[in-house]
Amino acid sequence: MHIWRAARIAALFLVWSAGLAFAQDVTLTSRDGSVEIVGNLLGFDGEFYRVQTDFGDLTLDGTGVLCAGPGCPDLESYVARLQISGAATAGDVLMPALVEGFGLRYGYSVGREDIEQGVVRYTLTHAEQGRLAGEFVIRSGTTNEGFADLLADHADIVMALREVRTNENALAQEAGLGDLRRRGRSLVVALDALVPVVAPDNPVARISVPDLARVFAGEVVNWRDLGGPDAPIAVHLRDADSGPGQAAEDLLMQPAKLVASDTATRHRDNAGLIDAVMTDPFAIGLAVASEPGETKPLRLSGACGFTVGATRRAAKTEDYPLTMPVLLYRPGYRLPKLAREFLAYVAGPSAQLVIRRAGFVDQAMERIAIADQGERFANAIGQAGAETSLAELQRMVRVLGPMQRLSPTFRFRAGSTVLDVQSQSNVQLLASALESGEFDGKRVVLIGFSDGAGSAELNRGISLQRAEAVREAIRASVVNGSLERVSLEVASFGEALPMACDDSAWGRQANRRVEVWLREDAAAAEPEDQR
């Protein structure tokens, strides 16, 4: 808490002092001379002026005003500048690849300059005109540093491996940057995952999530307790202020109500963690799946026998419990046109191949045939409780059999009816597909599932309510089209298709979800428990 108070004071001081040092007087006059605005120029994006006035910060269309004063920009030689700061997991490889892909697609000549350790500058030059169009500076550090840079006006976009914290968002609002939790302020660019890794000759192949948390908390200290040799466990984690380090706390430790051990060896980067694990046969680390090195990843399991690995598909559907989104946060003011075009490219289909080649899980929607989900259905049969009858399982297979599962999955924040950040992104992804007509003439069915706590009948009702909540969120997000040509339905099967064991908080959270299923023939029979 004291750290954030200090950060808040420092950030606000920097913003204030920057205003004193660099404020530039301008007078903006409407072309008919009837309106005149005097203030300090805060920014110009090539189209709009952002001016600090006695009436607050104003944004004005440059085509409608004339600018006079020492702060007026040179309209003929304007260069868009964008500062991107945050998690090195995104900044080292992913964002440079996306900048280069953007330049290639839109006809810019892209140059790279390494300014200092962790800081690179990209220049985008019009290939035909030979004129500099933009400069993108990428600072690779931590998620914390990215938000601090945003508050200090040293960044326009934050690369994050977690959602913005409540105190960070409050500081952003106080600094005039807007509510970073509002729709449109964040973009899920890609997905990564945390994966437990060991040396290749370690005989252990799987570990339960509760045991994994206990290992990193220092409660399990010998491999013998995990089915391995009688040897002490050496624990390796990323720095606590790094994106992967904070994701480990959020996804693994907090649900188990545990805290990482002070004896764990911390690493500034993933490469250092991987090297430490590779040179110690009795080490275990929590690495990012996009950079596993030559280590052996462990599959996650539970007492009921379920296992899941950090595969691309498991991460994309969020069936893998330690999946983490790679987010871009942007403030509430208008970015330069070139920056907006870049963000549109990042969110579009052209960038998905670039994201995959960079080693991350892309956001392109995939269809998964029921024939490719045999393990899931085998688990459902093997773990069916007393209240999940054979008839109910047969009904589920009968309904889902003619359909395909789509990769987006919706989950809610723990103990909340609010969709998590990845699910909010999936709402936009599905809404865009519906607006584009991709599913015209088809049936899109949102199917709710639950954990096994409580009665089966109650769980079916709760999971149906979740599916209905997702449907309403999608309908509210379809603003440029109509849903008349597609059948958007809801159904529920409660606890009949678990993704994980219910013996841990993360397992129950994984089971509480809404999946998307697609049937090509919209005229086919309705789902049997549609309401």
Short mmCIF file of C-alpha atoms in Angstrom, two decimals:
data_model
loop_
_atom_site.label_atom_id
_atom_site.label_comp_id
_atom_site.label_asym_id
_atom_site.label_seq_id
_atom_site.Cartn_x
_atom_site.Cartn_y
_atom_site.Cartn_z
CA MET A 1 0.00 0.00 0.00
CA HIS A 2 2.81 2.41 0.89
CA ILE A 3 4.51 1.60 -2.41
CA TRP A 4 1.40 2.56 -4.37
CA ARG A 5 0.95 5.78 -2.42
CA ALA A 6 4.50 6.72 -3.34
CA ALA A 7 3.88 5.73 -6.97
CA ARG A 8 0.71 7.78 -7.02
CA ILE A 9 2.45 10.89 -5.71
CA ALA A 10 5.37 10.40 -8.11
CA ALA A 11 3.12 9.82 -11.10
CA LEU A 12 0.91 12.83 -10.41
CA PHE A 13 3.97 15.01 -9.80
CA LEU A 14 5.50 13.91 -13.09
CA VAL A 15 2.30 14.64 -14.99
CA TRP A 16 2.01 18.05 -13.32
CA SER A 17 5.67 18.97 -13.77
CA ALA A 18 5.62 17.78 -17.38
CA GLY A 19 2.72 20.16 -17.95
CA LEU A 20 4.74 23.05 -16.52
CA ALA A 21 7.82 22.25 -18.54
CA PHE A 22 6.26 21.44 -21.87
CA ALA A 23 2.90 23.25 -21.96
CA GLN A 24 2.61 25.03 -25.28
CA ASP A 25 0.27 27.99 -25.73
CA VAL A 26 -2.11 27.74 -28.67
CA THR A 27 -5.19 29.59 -29.85
CA LEU A 28 -7.68 27.54 -31.88
CA THR A 29 -10.18 29.57 -33.88
CA SER A 30 -13.13 28.24 -35.85
CA ARG A 31 -12.84 28.92 -39.56
CA ASP A 32 -15.70 31.41 -39.45
CA GLY A 33 -14.03 33.23 -36.53
CA SER A 34 -17.02 32.81 -34.20
CA VAL A 35 -15.33 30.57 -31.62
CA GLU A 36 -11.89 30.96 -30.05
CA ILE A 37 -10.27 28.56 -27.58
CA VAL A 38 -7.03 29.34 -25.75
CA GLY A 39 -5.05 26.74 -23.85
CA ASN A 40 -2.03 24.48 -23.62
CA LEU A 41 -1.53 21.92 -26.36
CA LEU A 42 -1.46 18.45 -24.81
CA GLY A 43 -1.25 16.54 -28.05
CA PHE A 44 -1.99 16.39 -31.76
CA ASP A 45 -2.67 13.09 -33.53
CA GLY A 46 -2.55 14.36 -37.10
CA GLU A 47 -6.30 15.00 -37.09
CA PHE A 48 -7.37 16.27 -33.67
CA TYR A 49 -5.95 18.74 -31.16
CA ARG A 50 -6.07 17.90 -27.43
CA VAL A 51 -5.96 21.14 -25.43
CA GLN A 52 -5.93 21.91 -21.72
CA THR A 53 -8.27 24.86 -21.11
CA ASP A 54 -10.09 26.56 -18.24
CA PHE A 55 -13.06 24.35 -19.15
CA GLY A 56 -11.07 21.12 -18.88
CA ASP A 57 -9.29 19.02 -21.51
CA LEU A 58 -10.92 19.46 -24.93
CA THR A 59 -10.47 17.50 -28.17
CA LEU A 60 -11.13 19.41 -31.38
CA ASP A 61 -11.19 18.36 -35.03
CA GLY A 62 -8.23 19.97 -36.78
CA THR A 63 -10.18 20.43 -40.03
CA GLY A 64 -12.56 22.83 -38.32
CA VAL A 65 -10.11 25.18 -36.63
CA LEU A 66 -7.05 27.32 -37.34
CA CYS A 67 -4.11 27.11 -34.95
CA ALA A 68 -1.96 30.06 -33.86
CA GLY A 69 0.77 30.22 -31.26
CA PRO A 70 4.17 28.71 -30.45
CA GLY A 71 2.71 25.29 -29.71
CA CYS A 72 1.08 24.74 -33.09
CA PRO A 73 2.38 21.64 -34.89
CA ASP A 74 3.74 21.55 -38.42
CA LEU A 75 0.86 19.88 -40.26
CA GLU A 76 2.95 19.04 -43.31
CA SER A 77 5.65 17.11 -41.46
CA TYR A 78 3.54 15.52 -38.74
CA VAL A 79 4.91 12.18 -37.43
CA ALA A 80 2.72 9.90 -35.33
CA ARG A 81 4.49 8.78 -32.17
CA LEU A 82 3.40 5.89 -29.98
CA GLN A 83 5.00 4.71 -26.75
CA ILE A 84 4.31 1.11 -25.68
CA SER A 85 5.48 -0.10 -22.27
CA GLY A 86 5.01 -3.13 -20.05
CA ALA A 87 5.52 -6.87 -19.84
CA ALA A 88 8.68 -8.15 -21.50
CA THR A 89 6.85 -11.38 -22.36
CA ALA A 90 4.96 -9.31 -24.94
CA GLY A 91 7.54 -6.61 -25.61
CA ASP A 92 10.53 -8.77 -26.49
CA VAL A 93 9.00 -10.77 -29.36
CA LEU A 94 5.26 -10.35 -29.88
CA MET A 95 4.92 -6.57 -30.25
CA PRO A 96 8.00 -6.20 -32.50
CA ALA A 97 6.59 -8.95 -34.73
CA LEU A 98 3.23 -7.17 -34.89
CA VAL A 99 4.80 -3.80 -35.72
CA GLU A 100 6.80 -5.39 -38.54
CA GLY A 101 3.72 -7.28 -39.77
CA PHE A 102 1.68 -4.07 -39.72
CA GLY A 103 4.32 -2.25 -41.75
CA LEU A 104 4.54 -5.04 -44.30
CA ARG A 105 0.78 -5.22 -44.77
CA TYR A 106 0.24 -1.47 -45.18
CA GLY A 107 3.24 -0.63 -47.32
CA TYR A 108 5.60 0.95 -44.80
CA SER A 109 9.33 0.50 -44.72
CA VAL A 110 10.12 -0.51 -41.15
CA GLY A 111 13.42 0.30 -39.44
CA ARG A 112 14.56 -0.86 -36.00
CA GLU A 113 16.94 0.84 -33.58
CA ASP A 114 17.97 -0.65 -30.23
CA ILE A 115 18.10 2.41 -27.99
CA GLU A 116 19.15 0.64 -24.79
CA GLN A 117 18.56 -2.64 -22.99
CA GLY A 118 14.84 -3.41 -23.27
CA VAL A 119 14.00 -0.34 -25.39
CA VAL A 120 13.62 -0.38 -29.18
CA ARG A 121 12.40 2.23 -31.63
CA TYR A 122 10.63 1.34 -34.86
CA THR A 123 10.30 3.86 -37.67
CA LEU A 124 7.59 3.51 -40.30
CA THR A 125 8.32 5.26 -43.58
CA HIS A 126 6.03 5.55 -46.59
CA ALA A 127 7.68 3.23 -49.11
CA GLU A 128 6.67 5.36 -52.12
CA GLN A 129 6.84 8.86 -50.64
CA GLY A 130 9.96 8.26 -48.55
CA ARG A 131 8.38 10.33 -45.76
CA LEU A 132 8.52 9.29 -42.11
CA ALA A 133 4.98 8.44 -40.99
CA GLY A 134 5.48 7.20 -37.43
CA GLU A 135 7.75 6.17 -34.60
CA PHE A 136 6.82 3.35 -32.20
CA VAL A 137 8.94 2.95 -29.06
CA ILE A 138 8.60 -0.34 -27.15
CA ARG A 139 9.86 -0.58 -23.55
CA SER A 140 10.05 -4.14 -22.23
CA GLY A 141 9.91 -4.45 -18.46
CA THR A 142 7.06 -5.49 -16.20
CA THR A 143 3.31 -4.99 -16.17
CA ASN A 144 3.71 -2.78 -13.10
CA GLU A 145 6.23 -0.59 -14.93
CA GLY A 146 3.87 -0.29 -17.88
CA PHE A 147 1.04 1.12 -15.77
CA ALA A 148 3.49 3.42 -13.95
CA ASP A 149 4.72 4.74 -17.33
CA LEU A 150 1.13 5.36 -18.40
CA LEU A 151 0.45 7.37 -15.24
CA ALA A 152 3.65 9.36 -15.74
CA ASP A 153 2.72 10.15 -19.37
CA HIS A 154 5.65 8.04 -20.61
CA ALA A 155 3.43 5.49 -22.36
CA ASP A 156 0.33 5.50 -24.55
CA ILE A 157 -0.26 1.74 -24.42
CA VAL A 158 0.43 -0.75 -21.63
CA MET A 159 1.41 -4.37 -22.32
CA ALA A 160 -0.04 -6.42 -19.45
CA LEU A 161 -0.30 -10.06 -18.45
CA ARG A 162 -3.07 -9.38 -15.96
CA GLU A 163 -6.07 -7.13 -15.49
CA VAL A 164 -5.53 -3.59 -14.27
CA ARG A 165 -5.61 -3.43 -10.46
CA THR A 166 -8.25 -1.36 -8.67
CA ASN A 167 -5.69 1.10 -7.33
CA GLU A 168 -4.02 1.47 -10.74
CA ASN A 169 -7.38 2.23 -12.32
CA ALA A 170 -8.20 4.78 -9.63
CA LEU A 171 -4.88 6.55 -10.24
CA ALA A 172 -5.52 6.56 -13.99
CA GLN A 173 -8.90 8.21 -13.49
CA GLU A 174 -7.40 10.82 -11.16
CA ALA A 175 -4.76 11.58 -13.80
CA GLY A 176 -7.45 12.15 -16.44
CA LEU A 177 -6.74 8.93 -18.34
CA GLY A 178 -10.26 7.54 -18.01
CA ASP A 179 -11.62 4.27 -16.65
CA LEU A 180 -9.30 1.53 -17.94
CA ARG A 181 -11.95 -1.09 -17.17
CA ARG A 182 -14.46 0.41 -19.55
CA ARG A 183 -15.33 -1.34 -22.77
CA GLY A 184 -12.77 -0.53 -25.46
CA ARG A 185 -9.96 0.37 -23.07
CA SER A 186 -8.36 -3.08 -23.19
CA LEU A 187 -7.66 -5.51 -26.00
CA VAL A 188 -6.73 -9.17 -25.60
CA VAL A 189 -4.06 -9.55 -28.27
CA ALA A 190 -3.07 -13.15 -27.63
CA LEU A 191 -3.00 -15.84 -24.98
CA ASP A 192 -0.11 -17.40 -23.14
CA ALA A 193 -0.02 -19.79 -20.21
CA LEU A 194 1.98 -20.63 -17.13
CA VAL A 195 3.33 -24.16 -17.20
CA PRO A 196 5.23 -26.09 -14.50
CA VAL A 197 8.54 -27.26 -15.98
CA VAL A 198 11.27 -29.63 -14.80
CA ALA A 199 14.52 -30.97 -16.21
CA PRO A 200 14.06 -33.53 -19.02
CA ASP A 201 15.29 -36.46 -16.90
CA ASN A 202 12.92 -35.77 -14.00
CA PRO A 203 10.61 -38.84 -13.79
CA VAL A 204 7.53 -36.88 -12.65
CA ALA A 205 5.12 -36.26 -15.53
CA ARG A 206 2.09 -34.65 -13.89
CA ILE A 207 1.09 -32.72 -10.80
CA SER A 208 -2.22 -31.65 -9.33
CA VAL A 209 -2.92 -27.95 -9.12
CA PRO A 210 -3.37 -28.04 -5.32
CA ASP A 211 -0.01 -29.84 -5.00
CA LEU A 212 1.61 -27.34 -7.37
CA ALA A 213 0.43 -24.48 -5.18
CA ARG A 214 1.70 -26.26 -2.08
CA VAL A 215 5.11 -26.78 -3.72
CA PHE A 216 5.50 -23.07 -4.43
CA ALA A 217 4.22 -22.23 -0.94
CA GLY A 218 6.93 -24.42 0.58
CA GLU A 219 4.48 -26.96 2.05
CA VAL A 220 5.63 -29.83 -0.21
CA VAL A 221 9.43 -29.95 -0.19
CA ASN A 222 10.38 -33.44 -1.39
CA TRP A 223 9.84 -35.07 -4.78
CA ARG A 224 8.94 -38.30 -2.96
CA ASP A 225 5.59 -36.75 -2.03
CA LEU A 226 4.84 -36.26 -5.74
CA GLY A 227 5.78 -39.76 -6.87
CA GLY A 228 9.39 -38.88 -7.65
CA PRO A 229 12.77 -39.59 -6.06
CA ASP A 230 13.69 -38.89 -2.46
CA ALA A 231 15.20 -35.47 -3.10
CA PRO A 232 14.49 -31.86 -2.05
CA ILE A 233 12.54 -29.67 -4.45
CA ALA A 234 14.25 -26.49 -5.65
CA VAL A 235 11.57 -23.91 -6.48
CA HIS A 236 11.94 -21.20 -9.16
CA LEU A 237 9.52 -18.35 -9.91
CA ARG A 238 9.53 -15.11 -11.85
CA ASP A 239 9.95 -11.83 -9.97
CA ALA A 240 6.91 -10.93 -7.91
CA ASP A 241 6.35 -7.67 -9.83
CA SER A 242 6.56 -9.30 -13.27
CA GLY A 243 3.48 -10.25 -15.28
CA PRO A 244 4.10 -14.01 -14.97
CA GLY A 245 4.90 -13.60 -11.27
CA GLN A 246 1.63 -11.77 -10.64
CA ALA A 247 -0.30 -14.23 -12.81
CA ALA A 248 1.09 -17.05 -10.65
CA GLU A 249 -0.32 -15.32 -7.58
CA ASP A 250 -3.70 -14.65 -9.23
CA LEU A 251 -4.22 -18.00 -10.97
CA LEU A 252 -2.44 -20.47 -8.69
CA MET A 253 -1.73 -19.19 -5.19
CA GLN A 254 -4.73 -17.02 -4.31
CA PRO A 255 -7.40 -19.64 -5.16
CA ALA A 256 -5.58 -22.02 -2.81
CA LYS A 257 -5.28 -19.27 -0.16
CA LEU A 258 -1.51 -19.70 -0.14
CA VAL A 259 1.48 -17.37 -0.50
CA ALA A 260 4.65 -18.12 -2.44
CA SER A 261 7.55 -19.18 -0.23
CA ASP A 262 10.27 -16.66 0.59
CA THR A 263 12.82 -19.39 -0.19
CA ALA A 264 11.78 -19.58 -3.88
CA THR A 265 14.49 -18.38 -6.27
CA ARG A 266 13.16 -15.45 -8.28
CA HIS A 267 14.15 -14.61 -11.86
CA ARG A 268 13.97 -11.38 -13.80
CA ASP A 269 13.24 -13.15 -17.10
CA ASN A 270 12.00 -16.46 -18.40
CA ALA A 271 15.38 -17.40 -19.90
CA GLY A 272 17.02 -17.25 -16.47
CA LEU A 273 14.33 -19.45 -14.97
CA ILE A 274 14.66 -22.00 -17.78
CA ASP A 275 18.47 -22.14 -17.41
CA ALA A 276 18.15 -22.74 -13.66
CA VAL A 277 15.69 -25.60 -14.14
CA MET A 278 17.71 -27.22 -16.91
CA THR A 279 20.84 -27.39 -14.75
CA ASP A 280 19.13 -28.89 -11.67
CA PRO A 281 17.41 -32.31 -11.94
CA PHE A 282 15.45 -31.57 -8.76
CA ALA A 283 14.20 -28.10 -9.72
CA ILE A 284 10.70 -27.00 -10.71
CA GLY A 285 9.79 -23.67 -12.25
CA LEU A 286 6.71 -21.88 -13.50
CA ALA A 287 7.54 -20.73 -17.03
CA VAL A 288 5.53 -19.13 -19.82
CA ALA A 289 4.31 -21.67 -22.37
CA SER A 290 5.48 -19.49 -25.28
CA GLU A 291 9.11 -19.95 -24.14
CA PRO A 292 9.50 -23.40 -22.50
CA GLY A 293 13.05 -23.96 -23.77
CA GLU A 294 14.19 -27.59 -23.58
CA THR A 295 12.49 -28.25 -20.25
CA LYS A 296 9.84 -30.92 -19.72
CA PRO A 297 6.38 -29.44 -19.07
CA LEU A 298 4.21 -31.19 -16.47
CA ARG A 299 0.56 -31.89 -17.16
CA LEU A 300 -1.91 -30.64 -14.59
CA SER A 301 -4.11 -33.22 -12.93
CA GLY A 302 -6.59 -33.71 -10.11
CA ALA A 303 -7.59 -36.36 -7.63
CA CYS A 304 -10.40 -37.50 -9.93
CA GLY A 305 -7.92 -38.39 -12.68
CA PHE A 306 -8.41 -35.47 -15.11
CA THR A 307 -5.24 -34.25 -16.81
CA VAL A 308 -4.67 -31.33 -19.14
CA GLY A 309 -1.58 -29.89 -20.80
CA ALA A 310 -0.76 -26.36 -21.91
CA THR A 311 -1.63 -27.03 -25.55
CA ARG A 312 -2.62 -24.31 -27.96
CA ARG A 313 -6.22 -25.50 -28.12
CA ALA A 314 -6.54 -25.94 -24.34
CA ALA A 315 -5.29 -22.39 -23.84
CA LYS A 316 -7.52 -20.94 -26.55
CA THR A 317 -10.63 -22.50 -25.00
CA GLU A 318 -9.33 -21.68 -21.50
CA ASP A 319 -9.72 -25.34 -20.59
CA TYR A 320 -6.14 -25.09 -19.31
CA PRO A 321 -6.50 -23.40 -15.91
CA LEU A 322 -3.29 -21.33 -15.92
CA THR A 323 -4.05 -19.52 -19.16
CA MET A 324 -3.23 -15.80 -19.08
CA PRO A 325 -4.25 -13.12 -21.59
CA VAL A 326 -1.77 -10.77 -23.20
CA LEU A 327 -3.51 -7.41 -22.91
CA LEU A 328 -3.04 -3.96 -24.34
CA TYR A 329 -4.50 -1.12 -22.26
CA ARG A 330 -4.99 2.33 -23.69
CA PRO A 331 -6.05 5.60 -22.00
CA GLY A 332 -9.22 7.53 -22.63
CA TYR A 333 -7.73 10.10 -24.96
CA ARG A 334 -7.56 9.82 -28.74
CA LEU A 335 -4.45 8.16 -30.15
CA PRO A 336 -2.90 9.16 -33.51
CA LYS A 337 -4.57 7.71 -36.59
CA LEU A 338 -1.56 5.49 -37.32
CA ALA A 339 -1.73 4.08 -33.78
CA ARG A 340 -5.46 3.40 -34.15
CA GLU A 341 -4.81 1.64 -37.45
CA PHE A 342 -2.13 -0.46 -35.75
CA LEU A 343 -4.53 -1.51 -32.96
CA ALA A 344 -7.19 -2.39 -35.54
CA TYR A 345 -4.62 -4.53 -37.36
CA VAL A 346 -3.61 -6.27 -34.11
CA ALA A 347 -7.24 -7.18 -33.43
CA GLY A 348 -7.93 -8.29 -37.00
CA PRO A 349 -7.48 -11.55 -38.88
CA SER A 350 -4.24 -10.52 -40.63
CA ALA A 351 -2.31 -10.43 -37.35
CA GLN A 352 -3.30 -13.92 -36.19
CA LEU A 353 -0.64 -15.76 -38.21
CA VAL A 354 1.99 -13.32 -36.88
CA ILE A 355 0.85 -14.05 -33.33
CA ARG A 356 1.09 -17.82 -33.86
CA ARG A 357 4.54 -17.57 -35.42
CA ALA A 358 5.69 -15.55 -32.41
CA GLY A 359 4.85 -18.54 -30.22
CA PHE A 360 1.61 -17.23 -28.71
CA VAL A 361 -1.98 -18.46 -28.95
CA ASP A 362 -3.93 -16.34 -31.42
CA GLN A 363 -7.52 -15.13 -31.16
CA ALA A 364 -8.82 -16.58 -34.43
CA MET A 365 -12.04 -18.47 -33.83
CA GLU A 366 -11.77 -22.23 -34.37
CA ARG A 367 -14.33 -24.98 -34.78
CA ILE A 368 -13.82 -28.20 -32.82
CA ALA A 369 -15.70 -31.28 -34.00
CA ILE A 370 -17.20 -33.52 -31.36
CA ALA A 371 -14.99 -36.35 -32.65
CA ASP A 372 -11.98 -34.34 -31.41
CA GLN A 373 -13.40 -34.09 -27.90
CA GLY A 374 -13.36 -37.74 -26.98
CA GLU A 375 -11.29 -37.24 -23.82
CA ARG A 376 -13.75 -34.67 -22.51
CA PHE A 377 -16.71 -36.96 -22.97
CA ALA A 378 -14.84 -39.95 -21.57
CA ASN A 379 -14.10 -37.88 -18.46
CA ALA A 380 -17.76 -36.91 -18.21
CA ILE A 381 -18.81 -40.55 -18.24
CA GLY A 382 -16.08 -41.63 -15.84
CA GLN A 383 -16.84 -38.90 -13.29
CA ALA A 384 -20.62 -38.78 -13.53
CA GLY A 385 -22.11 -38.40 -10.06
CA ALA A 386 -25.22 -40.01 -8.69
CA GLU A 387 -27.39 -37.15 -9.97
CA THR A 388 -26.00 -37.30 -13.51
CA SER A 389 -27.85 -40.20 -15.06
CA LEU A 390 -26.99 -42.18 -18.16
CA ALA A 391 -30.10 -40.71 -19.75
CA GLU A 392 -28.81 -37.17 -19.11
CA LEU A 393 -25.43 -38.01 -20.65
CA GLN A 394 -27.15 -39.55 -23.65
CA ARG A 395 -29.31 -36.45 -24.03
CA MET A 396 -26.21 -34.25 -23.97
CA VAL A 397 -24.49 -36.32 -26.67
CA ARG A 398 -27.67 -36.34 -28.74
CA VAL A 399 -27.92 -32.55 -28.63
CA LEU A 400 -24.22 -31.80 -29.13
CA GLY A 401 -23.51 -34.58 -31.63
CA PRO A 402 -24.57 -32.66 -34.79
CA MET A 403 -22.76 -29.50 -33.69
CA GLN A 404 -19.22 -28.14 -33.44
CA ARG A 405 -17.75 -26.32 -30.48
CA LEU A 406 -16.34 -22.87 -31.15
CA SER A 407 -13.14 -21.94 -29.31
CA PRO A 408 -14.37 -18.87 -27.36
CA THR A 409 -15.42 -19.78 -23.81
CA PHE A 410 -16.98 -17.50 -21.23
CA ARG A 411 -16.16 -17.49 -17.55
CA PHE A 412 -17.04 -15.14 -14.73
CA ARG A 413 -14.78 -13.61 -12.12
CA ALA A 414 -14.72 -15.70 -8.95
CA GLY A 415 -17.75 -14.98 -6.78
CA SER A 416 -19.12 -12.54 -9.36
CA THR A 417 -21.60 -12.24 -12.22
CA VAL A 418 -19.06 -10.11 -14.15
CA LEU A 419 -17.29 -11.74 -17.07
CA ASP A 420 -13.51 -11.94 -16.74
CA VAL A 421 -11.34 -9.90 -19.10
CA GLN A 422 -10.79 -12.71 -21.59
CA SER A 423 -14.52 -13.43 -21.73
CA GLN A 424 -15.27 -9.75 -22.32
CA SER A 425 -12.91 -9.93 -25.29
CA ASN A 426 -14.69 -13.09 -26.48
CA VAL A 427 -18.01 -11.22 -26.38
CA GLN A 428 -16.58 -8.72 -28.87
CA LEU A 429 -15.05 -11.50 -30.95
CA LEU A 430 -18.36 -13.34 -31.30
CA ALA A 431 -20.35 -10.12 -31.79
CA SER A 432 -18.03 -9.12 -34.65
CA ALA A 433 -18.48 -12.52 -36.29
CA LEU A 434 -22.26 -12.17 -36.01
CA GLU A 435 -22.15 -8.63 -37.44
CA SER A 436 -20.07 -9.78 -40.40
CA GLY A 437 -22.64 -12.44 -41.30
CA GLU A 438 -20.27 -15.34 -40.64
CA PHE A 439 -23.05 -17.34 -38.98
CA ASP A 440 -26.01 -16.27 -41.10
CA GLY A 441 -28.45 -19.14 -41.54
CA LYS A 442 -26.85 -21.10 -38.69
CA ARG A 443 -27.65 -21.83 -35.07
CA VAL A 444 -25.29 -20.52 -32.41
CA VAL A 445 -26.03 -22.12 -29.05
CA LEU A 446 -24.60 -20.81 -25.78
CA ILE A 447 -24.46 -23.76 -23.39
CA GLY A 448 -23.97 -23.30 -19.67
CA PHE A 449 -22.07 -25.73 -17.45
CA SER A 450 -21.47 -25.75 -13.70
CA ASP A 451 -19.40 -27.37 -10.99
CA GLY A 452 -20.80 -30.30 -8.99
CA ALA A 453 -21.61 -28.41 -5.79
CA GLY A 454 -25.32 -28.49 -5.03
CA SER A 455 -28.11 -30.43 -6.68
CA ALA A 456 -28.01 -31.27 -10.38
CA GLU A 457 -31.32 -29.49 -10.98
CA LEU A 458 -30.11 -26.32 -9.27
CA ASN A 459 -26.87 -26.41 -11.24
CA ARG A 460 -28.72 -26.69 -14.55
CA GLY A 461 -30.73 -23.61 -13.63
CA ILE A 462 -27.68 -21.60 -12.59
CA SER A 463 -25.73 -22.56 -15.70
CA LEU A 464 -28.70 -21.59 -17.88
CA GLN A 465 -28.77 -18.17 -16.23
CA ARG A 466 -25.08 -17.74 -17.04
CA ALA A 467 -25.73 -18.64 -20.67
CA GLU A 468 -28.55 -16.09 -20.81
CA ALA A 469 -26.26 -13.42 -19.32
CA VAL A 470 -23.68 -14.09 -22.04
CA ARG A 471 -26.36 -13.91 -24.74
CA GLU A 472 -27.50 -10.50 -23.47
CA ALA A 473 -23.90 -9.25 -23.43
CA ILE A 474 -23.44 -10.38 -27.04
CA ARG A 475 -26.71 -8.83 -28.16
CA ALA A 476 -25.71 -5.52 -26.55
CA SER A 477 -22.39 -5.61 -28.42
CA VAL A 478 -23.92 -6.12 -31.88
CA VAL A 479 -24.30 -2.49 -32.96
CA ASN A 480 -23.59 -2.57 -36.71
CA GLY A 481 -25.83 -5.40 -37.78
CA SER A 482 -28.88 -7.50 -37.08
CA LEU A 483 -29.34 -10.91 -35.45
CA GLU A 484 -32.39 -11.70 -37.58
CA ARG A 485 -30.41 -14.02 -39.88
CA VAL A 486 -28.93 -16.15 -37.11
CA SER A 487 -30.49 -18.20 -34.34
CA LEU A 488 -28.77 -17.27 -31.03
CA GLU A 489 -29.97 -19.75 -28.44
CA VAL A 490 -29.19 -20.89 -24.90
CA ALA A 491 -29.15 -24.30 -23.24
CA SER A 492 -27.58 -25.88 -20.16
CA PHE A 493 -26.25 -29.22 -18.95
CA GLY A 494 -25.14 -28.22 -15.46
CA GLU A 495 -22.46 -30.50 -14.05
CA ALA A 496 -22.71 -33.12 -16.82
CA LEU A 497 -19.45 -32.19 -18.63
CA PRO A 498 -16.76 -31.25 -16.08
CA MET A 499 -13.43 -29.91 -17.30
CA ALA A 500 -11.59 -30.47 -14.01
CA CYS A 501 -11.93 -32.08 -10.62
CA ASP A 502 -14.18 -30.31 -8.14
CA ASP A 503 -11.70 -30.86 -5.30
CA SER A 504 -10.09 -27.41 -5.63
CA ALA A 505 -11.17 -23.82 -6.13
CA TRP A 506 -9.53 -23.63 -9.57
CA GLY A 507 -11.27 -26.85 -10.63
CA ARG A 508 -14.69 -25.56 -9.66
CA GLN A 509 -13.94 -22.27 -11.40
CA ALA A 510 -12.91 -24.12 -14.58
CA ASN A 511 -16.17 -26.07 -14.57
CA ARG A 512 -18.35 -22.94 -14.28
CA ARG A 513 -18.39 -21.79 -17.89
CA VAL A 514 -20.46 -21.06 -20.99
CA GLU A 515 -19.39 -22.72 -24.23
CA VAL A 516 -20.36 -21.78 -27.80
CA TRP A 517 -21.64 -24.50 -30.13
CA LEU A 518 -22.55 -24.16 -33.80
CA ARG A 519 -24.95 -26.06 -36.01
CA GLU A 520 -24.96 -25.39 -39.73
CA ASP A 521 -28.67 -26.11 -40.21
CA ALA A 522 -30.73 -23.41 -38.52
CA ALA A 523 -33.93 -25.29 -39.33
CA ALA A 524 -32.93 -28.32 -37.28
CA ALA A 525 -34.68 -29.24 -34.05
CA GLU A 526 -34.19 -26.90 -31.10
CA PRO A 527 -31.88 -27.85 -28.21
CA GLU A 528 -33.93 -30.04 -25.89
CA ASP A 529 -33.65 -27.80 -22.83
CA GLN A 530 -33.63 -24.46 -24.60
CA ARG A 531 -35.66 -21.83 -22.77
#
